[in-house]
Short mmCIF file of C-alpha atoms in Angstrom, two decimals:
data_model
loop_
_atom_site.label_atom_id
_atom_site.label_comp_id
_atom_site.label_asym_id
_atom_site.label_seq_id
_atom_site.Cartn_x
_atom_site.Cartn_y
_atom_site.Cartn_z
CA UNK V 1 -56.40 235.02 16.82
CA UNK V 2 -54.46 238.08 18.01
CA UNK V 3 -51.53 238.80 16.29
CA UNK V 4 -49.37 238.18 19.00
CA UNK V 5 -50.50 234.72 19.05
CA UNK V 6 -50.06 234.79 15.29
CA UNK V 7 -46.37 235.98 15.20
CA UNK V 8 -45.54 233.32 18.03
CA UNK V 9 -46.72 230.65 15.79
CA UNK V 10 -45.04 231.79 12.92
CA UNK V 11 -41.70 232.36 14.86
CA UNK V 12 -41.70 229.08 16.66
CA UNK V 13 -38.73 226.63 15.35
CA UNK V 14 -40.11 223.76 12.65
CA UNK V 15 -40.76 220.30 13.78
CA UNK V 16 -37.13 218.59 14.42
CA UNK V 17 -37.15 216.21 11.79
CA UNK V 18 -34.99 217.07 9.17
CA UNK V 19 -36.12 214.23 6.56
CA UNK V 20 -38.19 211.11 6.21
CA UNK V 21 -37.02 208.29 8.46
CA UNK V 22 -36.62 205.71 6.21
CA UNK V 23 -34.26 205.21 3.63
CA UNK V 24 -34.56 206.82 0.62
CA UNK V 25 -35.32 204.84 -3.03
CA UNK V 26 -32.32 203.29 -4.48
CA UNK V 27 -31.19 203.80 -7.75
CA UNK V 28 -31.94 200.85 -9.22
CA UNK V 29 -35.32 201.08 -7.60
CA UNK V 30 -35.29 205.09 -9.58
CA UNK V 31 -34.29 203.36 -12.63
CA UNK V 32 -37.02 200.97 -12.81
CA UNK V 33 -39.76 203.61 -12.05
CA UNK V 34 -38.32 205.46 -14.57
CA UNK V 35 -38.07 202.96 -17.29
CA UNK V 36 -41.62 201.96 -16.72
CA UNK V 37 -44.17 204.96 -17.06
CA UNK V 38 -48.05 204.30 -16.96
CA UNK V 39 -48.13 204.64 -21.06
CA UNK V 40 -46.23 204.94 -23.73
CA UNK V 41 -46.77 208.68 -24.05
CA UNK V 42 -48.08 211.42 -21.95
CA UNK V 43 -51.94 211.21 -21.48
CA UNK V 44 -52.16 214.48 -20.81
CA UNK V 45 -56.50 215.67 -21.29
CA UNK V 46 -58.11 218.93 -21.65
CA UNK V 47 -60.32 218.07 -18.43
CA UNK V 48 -59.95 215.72 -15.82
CA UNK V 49 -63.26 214.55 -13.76
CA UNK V 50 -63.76 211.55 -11.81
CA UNK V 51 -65.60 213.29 -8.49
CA UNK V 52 -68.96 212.34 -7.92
CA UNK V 53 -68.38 209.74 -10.81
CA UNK V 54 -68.51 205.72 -10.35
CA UNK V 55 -65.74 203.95 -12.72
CA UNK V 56 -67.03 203.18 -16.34
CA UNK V 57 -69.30 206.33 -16.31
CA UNK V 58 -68.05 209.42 -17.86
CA UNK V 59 -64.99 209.90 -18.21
CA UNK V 60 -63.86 208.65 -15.12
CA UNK V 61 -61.63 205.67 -16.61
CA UNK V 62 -59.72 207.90 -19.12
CA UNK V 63 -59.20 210.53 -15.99
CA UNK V 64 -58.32 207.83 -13.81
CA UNK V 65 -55.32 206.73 -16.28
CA UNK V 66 -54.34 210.22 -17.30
CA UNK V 67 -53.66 211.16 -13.71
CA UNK V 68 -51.20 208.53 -13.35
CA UNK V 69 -48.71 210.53 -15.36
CA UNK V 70 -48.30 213.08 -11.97
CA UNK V 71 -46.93 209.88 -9.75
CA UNK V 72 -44.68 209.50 -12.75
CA UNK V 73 -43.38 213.00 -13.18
CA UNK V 74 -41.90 212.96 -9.78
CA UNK V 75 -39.95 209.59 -10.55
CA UNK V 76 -38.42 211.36 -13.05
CA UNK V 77 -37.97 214.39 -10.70
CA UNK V 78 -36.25 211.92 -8.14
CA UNK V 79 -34.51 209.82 -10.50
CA UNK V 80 -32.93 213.12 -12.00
CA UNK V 81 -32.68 215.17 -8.51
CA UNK V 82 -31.08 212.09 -6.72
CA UNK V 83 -28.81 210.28 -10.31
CA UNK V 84 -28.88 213.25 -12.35
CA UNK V 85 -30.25 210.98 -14.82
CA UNK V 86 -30.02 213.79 -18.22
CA UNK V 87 -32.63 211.26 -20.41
CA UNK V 88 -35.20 211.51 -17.07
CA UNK V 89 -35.01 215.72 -17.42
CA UNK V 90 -35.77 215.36 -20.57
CA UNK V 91 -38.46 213.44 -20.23
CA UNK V 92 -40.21 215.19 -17.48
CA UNK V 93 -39.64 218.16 -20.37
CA UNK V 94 -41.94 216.41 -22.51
CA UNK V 95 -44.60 216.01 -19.61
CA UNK V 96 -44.86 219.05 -18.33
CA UNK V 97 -45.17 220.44 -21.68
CA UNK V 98 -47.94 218.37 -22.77
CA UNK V 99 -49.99 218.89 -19.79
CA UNK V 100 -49.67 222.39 -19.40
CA UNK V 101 -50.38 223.31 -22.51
CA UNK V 102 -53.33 221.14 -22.87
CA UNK V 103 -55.14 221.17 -19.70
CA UNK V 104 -57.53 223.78 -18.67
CA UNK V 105 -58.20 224.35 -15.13
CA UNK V 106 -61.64 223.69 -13.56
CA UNK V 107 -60.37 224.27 -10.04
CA UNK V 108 -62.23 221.41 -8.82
CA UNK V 109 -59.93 220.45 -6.13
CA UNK V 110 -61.09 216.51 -6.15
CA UNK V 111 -60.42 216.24 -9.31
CA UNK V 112 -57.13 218.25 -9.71
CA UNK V 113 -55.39 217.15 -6.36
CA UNK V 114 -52.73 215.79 -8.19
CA UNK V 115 -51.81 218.31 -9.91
CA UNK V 116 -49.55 219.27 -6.93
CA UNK V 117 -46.96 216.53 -8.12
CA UNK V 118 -46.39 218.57 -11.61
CA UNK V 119 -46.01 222.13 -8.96
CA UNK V 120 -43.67 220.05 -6.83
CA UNK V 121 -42.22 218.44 -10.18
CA UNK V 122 -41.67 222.19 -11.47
CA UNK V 123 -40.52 223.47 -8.35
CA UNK V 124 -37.52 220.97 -7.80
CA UNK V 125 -35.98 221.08 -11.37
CA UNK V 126 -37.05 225.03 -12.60
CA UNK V 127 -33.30 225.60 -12.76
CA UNK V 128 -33.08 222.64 -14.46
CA UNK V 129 -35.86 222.84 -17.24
CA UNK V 130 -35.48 223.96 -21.12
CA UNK V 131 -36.48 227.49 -20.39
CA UNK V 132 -39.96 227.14 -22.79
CA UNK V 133 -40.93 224.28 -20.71
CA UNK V 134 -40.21 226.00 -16.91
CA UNK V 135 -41.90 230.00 -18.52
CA UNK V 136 -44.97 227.80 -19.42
CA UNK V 137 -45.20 225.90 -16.42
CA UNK V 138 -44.82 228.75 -14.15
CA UNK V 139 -47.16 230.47 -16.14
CA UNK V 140 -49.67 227.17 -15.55
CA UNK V 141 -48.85 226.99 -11.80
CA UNK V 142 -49.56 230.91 -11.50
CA UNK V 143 -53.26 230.74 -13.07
CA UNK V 144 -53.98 227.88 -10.70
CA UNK V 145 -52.36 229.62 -7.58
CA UNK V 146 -54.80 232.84 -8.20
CA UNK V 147 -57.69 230.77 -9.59
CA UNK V 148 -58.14 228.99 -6.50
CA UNK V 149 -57.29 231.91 -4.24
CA UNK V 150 -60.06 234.10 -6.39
CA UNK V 151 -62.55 231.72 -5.56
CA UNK V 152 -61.57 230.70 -1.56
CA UNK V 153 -61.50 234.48 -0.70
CA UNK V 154 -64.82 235.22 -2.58
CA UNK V 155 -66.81 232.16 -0.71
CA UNK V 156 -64.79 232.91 3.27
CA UNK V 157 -67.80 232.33 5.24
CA UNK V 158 -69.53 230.33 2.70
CA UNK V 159 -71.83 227.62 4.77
CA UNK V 160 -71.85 225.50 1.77
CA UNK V 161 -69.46 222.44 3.01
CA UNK V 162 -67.43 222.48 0.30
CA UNK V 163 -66.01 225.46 0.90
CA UNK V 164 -65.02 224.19 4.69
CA UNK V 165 -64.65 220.55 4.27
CA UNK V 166 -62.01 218.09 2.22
CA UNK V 167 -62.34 220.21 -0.51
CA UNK V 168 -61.36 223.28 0.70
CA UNK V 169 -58.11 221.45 2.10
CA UNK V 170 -57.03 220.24 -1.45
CA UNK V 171 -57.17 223.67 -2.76
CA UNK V 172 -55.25 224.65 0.87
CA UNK V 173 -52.63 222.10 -0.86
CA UNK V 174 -52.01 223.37 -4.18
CA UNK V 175 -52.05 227.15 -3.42
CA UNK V 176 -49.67 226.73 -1.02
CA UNK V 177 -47.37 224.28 -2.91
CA UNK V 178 -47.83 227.00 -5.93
CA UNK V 179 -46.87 229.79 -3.63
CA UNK V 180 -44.10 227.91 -2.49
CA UNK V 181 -43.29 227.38 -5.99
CA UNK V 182 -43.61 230.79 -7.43
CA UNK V 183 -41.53 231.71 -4.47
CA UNK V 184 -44.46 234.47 -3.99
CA UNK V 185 -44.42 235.91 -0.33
CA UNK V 186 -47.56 237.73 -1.46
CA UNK V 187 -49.50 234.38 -2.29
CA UNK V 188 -48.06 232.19 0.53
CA UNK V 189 -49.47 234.99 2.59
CA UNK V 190 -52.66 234.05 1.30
CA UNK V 191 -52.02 230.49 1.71
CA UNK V 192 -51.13 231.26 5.36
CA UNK V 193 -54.74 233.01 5.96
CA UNK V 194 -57.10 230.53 3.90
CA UNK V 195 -54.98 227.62 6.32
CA UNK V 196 -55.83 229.26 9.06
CA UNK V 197 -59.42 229.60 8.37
CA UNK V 198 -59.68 226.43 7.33
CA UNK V 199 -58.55 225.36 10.76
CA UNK V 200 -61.03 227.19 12.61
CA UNK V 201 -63.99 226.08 10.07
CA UNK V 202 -62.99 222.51 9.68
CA UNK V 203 -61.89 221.50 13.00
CA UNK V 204 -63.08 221.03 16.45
CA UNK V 205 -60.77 222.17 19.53
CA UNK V 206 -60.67 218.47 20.29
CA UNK V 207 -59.60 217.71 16.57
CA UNK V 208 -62.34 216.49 15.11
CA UNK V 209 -63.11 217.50 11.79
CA UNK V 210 -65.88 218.63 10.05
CA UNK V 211 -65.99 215.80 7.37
CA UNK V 212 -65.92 213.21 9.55
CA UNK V 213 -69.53 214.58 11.00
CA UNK V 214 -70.65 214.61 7.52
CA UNK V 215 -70.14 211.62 6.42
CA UNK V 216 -69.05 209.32 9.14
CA UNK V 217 -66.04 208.11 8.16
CA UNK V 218 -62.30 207.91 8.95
CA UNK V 219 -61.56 207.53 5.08
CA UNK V 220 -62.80 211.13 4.76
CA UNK V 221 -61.17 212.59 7.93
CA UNK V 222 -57.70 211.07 6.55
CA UNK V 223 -58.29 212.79 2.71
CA UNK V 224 -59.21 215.67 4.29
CA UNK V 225 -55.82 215.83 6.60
CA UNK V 226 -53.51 214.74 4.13
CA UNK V 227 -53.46 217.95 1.99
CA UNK V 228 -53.16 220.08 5.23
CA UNK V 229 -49.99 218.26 6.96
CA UNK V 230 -48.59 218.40 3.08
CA UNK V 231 -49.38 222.28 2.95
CA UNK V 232 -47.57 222.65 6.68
CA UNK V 233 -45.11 220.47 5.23
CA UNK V 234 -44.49 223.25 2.68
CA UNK V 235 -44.60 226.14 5.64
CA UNK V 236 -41.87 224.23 7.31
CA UNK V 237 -39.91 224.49 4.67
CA UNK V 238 -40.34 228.40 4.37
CA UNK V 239 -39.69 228.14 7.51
CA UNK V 240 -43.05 228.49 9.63
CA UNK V 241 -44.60 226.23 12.13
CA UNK V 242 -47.99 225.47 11.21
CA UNK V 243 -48.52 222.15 12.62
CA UNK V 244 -49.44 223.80 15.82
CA UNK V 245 -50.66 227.05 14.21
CA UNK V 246 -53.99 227.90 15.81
CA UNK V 247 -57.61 228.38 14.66
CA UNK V 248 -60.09 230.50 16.28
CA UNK V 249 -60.76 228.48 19.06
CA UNK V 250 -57.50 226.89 19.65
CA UNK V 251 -57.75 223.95 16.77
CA UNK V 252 -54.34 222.84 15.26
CA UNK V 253 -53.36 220.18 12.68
CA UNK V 254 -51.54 218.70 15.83
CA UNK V 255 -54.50 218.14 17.55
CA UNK V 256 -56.47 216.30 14.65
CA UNK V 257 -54.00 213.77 14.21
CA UNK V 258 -54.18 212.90 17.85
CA UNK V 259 -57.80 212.66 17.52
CA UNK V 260 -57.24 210.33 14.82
CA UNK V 261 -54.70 208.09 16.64
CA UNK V 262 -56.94 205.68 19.10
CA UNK V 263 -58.61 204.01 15.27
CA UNK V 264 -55.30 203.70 13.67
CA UNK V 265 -53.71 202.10 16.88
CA UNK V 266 -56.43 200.06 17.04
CA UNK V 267 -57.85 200.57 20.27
CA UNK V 268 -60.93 201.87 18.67
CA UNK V 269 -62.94 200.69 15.39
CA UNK V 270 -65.24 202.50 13.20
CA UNK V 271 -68.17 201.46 10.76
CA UNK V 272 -67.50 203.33 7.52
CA UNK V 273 -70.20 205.33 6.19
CA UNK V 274 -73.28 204.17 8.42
CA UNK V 275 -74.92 207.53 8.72
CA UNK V 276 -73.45 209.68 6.16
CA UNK V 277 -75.20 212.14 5.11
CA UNK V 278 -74.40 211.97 1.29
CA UNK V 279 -76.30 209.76 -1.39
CA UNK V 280 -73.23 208.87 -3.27
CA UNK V 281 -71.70 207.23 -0.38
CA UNK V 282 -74.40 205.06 -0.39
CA UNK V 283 -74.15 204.23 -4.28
CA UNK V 284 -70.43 203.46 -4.49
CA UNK V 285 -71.12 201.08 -1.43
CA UNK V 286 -73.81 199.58 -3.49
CA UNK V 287 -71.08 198.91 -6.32
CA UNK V 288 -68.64 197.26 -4.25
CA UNK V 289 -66.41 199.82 -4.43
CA UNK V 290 -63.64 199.23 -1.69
CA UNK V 291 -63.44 201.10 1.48
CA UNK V 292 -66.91 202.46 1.52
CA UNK V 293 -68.29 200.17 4.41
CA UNK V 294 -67.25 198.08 6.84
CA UNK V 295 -64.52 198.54 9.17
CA UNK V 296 -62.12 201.39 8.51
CA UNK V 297 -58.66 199.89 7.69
CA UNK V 298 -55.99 201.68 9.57
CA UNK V 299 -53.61 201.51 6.50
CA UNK V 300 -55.47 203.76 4.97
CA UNK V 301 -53.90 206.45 7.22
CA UNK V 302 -50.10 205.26 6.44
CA UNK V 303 -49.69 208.26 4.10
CA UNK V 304 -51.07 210.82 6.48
CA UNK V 305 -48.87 209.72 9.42
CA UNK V 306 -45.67 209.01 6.85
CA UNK V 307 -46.31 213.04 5.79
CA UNK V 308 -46.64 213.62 9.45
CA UNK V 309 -43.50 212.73 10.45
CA UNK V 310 -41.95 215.53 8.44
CA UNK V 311 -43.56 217.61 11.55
CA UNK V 312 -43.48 216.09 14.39
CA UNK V 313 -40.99 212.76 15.19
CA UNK V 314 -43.32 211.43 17.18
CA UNK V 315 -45.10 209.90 14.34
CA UNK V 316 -42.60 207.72 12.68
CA UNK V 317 -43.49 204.67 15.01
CA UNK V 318 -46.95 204.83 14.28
CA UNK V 319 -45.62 205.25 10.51
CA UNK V 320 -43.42 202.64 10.67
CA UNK V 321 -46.48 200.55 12.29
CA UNK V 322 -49.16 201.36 9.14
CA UNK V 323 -46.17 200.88 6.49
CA UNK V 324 -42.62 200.07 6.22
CA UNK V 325 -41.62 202.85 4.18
CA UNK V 326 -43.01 206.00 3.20
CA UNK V 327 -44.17 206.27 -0.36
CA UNK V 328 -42.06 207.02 -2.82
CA UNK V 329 -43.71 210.16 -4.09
CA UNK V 330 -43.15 211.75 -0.70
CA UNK V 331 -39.34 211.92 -0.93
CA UNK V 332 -40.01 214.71 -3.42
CA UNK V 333 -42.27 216.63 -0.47
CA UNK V 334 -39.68 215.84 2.24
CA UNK V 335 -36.80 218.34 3.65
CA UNK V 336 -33.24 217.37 2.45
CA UNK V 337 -31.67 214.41 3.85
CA UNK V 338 -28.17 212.96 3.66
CA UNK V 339 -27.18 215.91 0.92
CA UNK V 340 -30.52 215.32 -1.06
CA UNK V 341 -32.32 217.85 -2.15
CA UNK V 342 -35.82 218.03 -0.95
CA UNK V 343 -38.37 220.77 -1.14
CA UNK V 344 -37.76 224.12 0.47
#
């Protein structure tokens, strides 16, 4: 891409939504989130791993609950961004502190996807936070941030798949939610170049991507979208358009949602997982695990096309079509709306 193509992009105006059309959780509905978290304390672990893993092996389970906390910490971010509940600050205090002080990075993005609800947690109440609590979560967010970026610039070009497929979109996610966070031109920079590449490794011009080859299946092409329209969600914000930022060969984020829309409409139907071409696909099938055969279930996309509508308005009918409202975790992603404040 030449850099006059690159500067366009970057210049064009964001999408022209300015929030989530929907309306936004209540404050009794805030209250009741907040009152009821997953356990009685934080469940924060030293490790989380459930990829590759079938439930009851490992320690899938115990991951499995643990990660619950992150939905929970932005509850408390909405309940006190939105009620300025004082007891739900305080809280989310306590949760960021245990898990940033106890968890240890293994920048597997599968397993540590969710850690973008504590960045976006930290980055919406930093002002906010007991200054302990926001030092050591910025410090946290900052060795994640250059962790993944260490290892995504040291593999560019790498044919292994995972360093061009799903997994190279969730670490796309959190380094550029961190970036955003840190509010680190230098880093969102590098956020900028690895979603870019992605793009032009991941995609086809038409907007078929690169995991749906490998393992035939729309549940794949939707995880592997999700943490890219989140990331241009977070470019929006900054103020850059990269829902129809380019690849090499013209590929855009645009573009793979389109190529996505004829299964969630309906007009077309897929077989899940017939001819992937990975073993475990196979196994979690074989243990009844949901999802991973028969026909793909177009509500499995209603997350995808809710985020989408951050970018592009067109969206929100097929949004509205997959799910009544968006869910509640993304009003903590979303742009400000009706004096809210969202993420910027």
């Amino acid at each position: 891409m030449t850099a006059a193509i690159l500067f366009l992009a970057l210049a064009a105006n964001p999408g022209s939504t300015t929030c989530l059309a929907a309306r936004p959780p209540s404050v009794a509905a805030l209250t009741r989130a907040v009152a009821h978290p997953p356990a009685s304390e934080p469940q924060a672990l030293a490790v989380i791993h459930t990829e590759g893993t079938l439930p009851h092996t490992g320690i899938h389970d115990e991951s499995a609950a643990a990660v619950r906390d992150f939905g929970y910490l932005l509850d408390l971010v909405l309940a006190w961004r939105d009620t300025h509940d004082v007891a739900a600050l305080a809280r989310l205090a306590t949760y960021l502190d245990a898990w940033v002080q106890r968890y240890r990075p293994s920048f597997d993005p599968i397993d540590e996807t969710n850690l973008a609800h504590l960045i976006v947690a930290y980055r919406l109440t930093a002002a906010d936070l007991p200054a302990p609590t926001a030092q050591r979560t910025r410090a946290f967010i900052q060795q994640l941030a250059l962790g993944y970026l260490q290892r995504m610039e040291a593999h560019r070009g790498d044919d292994k798949s995972v360093w061009s497929n799903k997994w190279q979109s969730h670490r796309i996610k959190l380094v550029t939610l961190a970036a955003s966070a840190l509010n680190d031109p230098a880093l969102f920079a590098r956020a900028r170049a690895a979603f870019v590449a992605q793009l032009s490794a991941n995609l086809r011009p038409d907007g078929e991507s690169r995991d749906f080859a490998e393992r035939d299946a729309l549940h794949y092409v939707v995880y592997d979208l999700e943490p890219l329209v989140l990331a241009a969600a977070v470019a929006q914000g900054q103020g850059e358009d990269w829902w129809r930022l380019p690849g090499a060969e013209g590929q855009t984020l645009a573009a793979a949602l389109d190529w996505l829309l004829p299964f969630v409409r309906g007009q077309r139907q897929h077989e899940e997982f017939r001819h992937s071409q990975v073993r475990f696909d196979a196994q979690r099938a074989a243990a009844g695990l949901p999802g991973f055969s028969g026909v793909w279930d177009p509500k499995g996309a209603k997350a995808l096309y809710w985020s989408a509508t951050l970018l592009d308005p067109r969206y929100v009918a097929v949004a509205r079509q997959l799910a009544e409202a968006p869910p509640r975790a993304l009003w903590a992603y979303a742009p400000p709306c009706s004096g809210q404040a969202g993420l910027r």
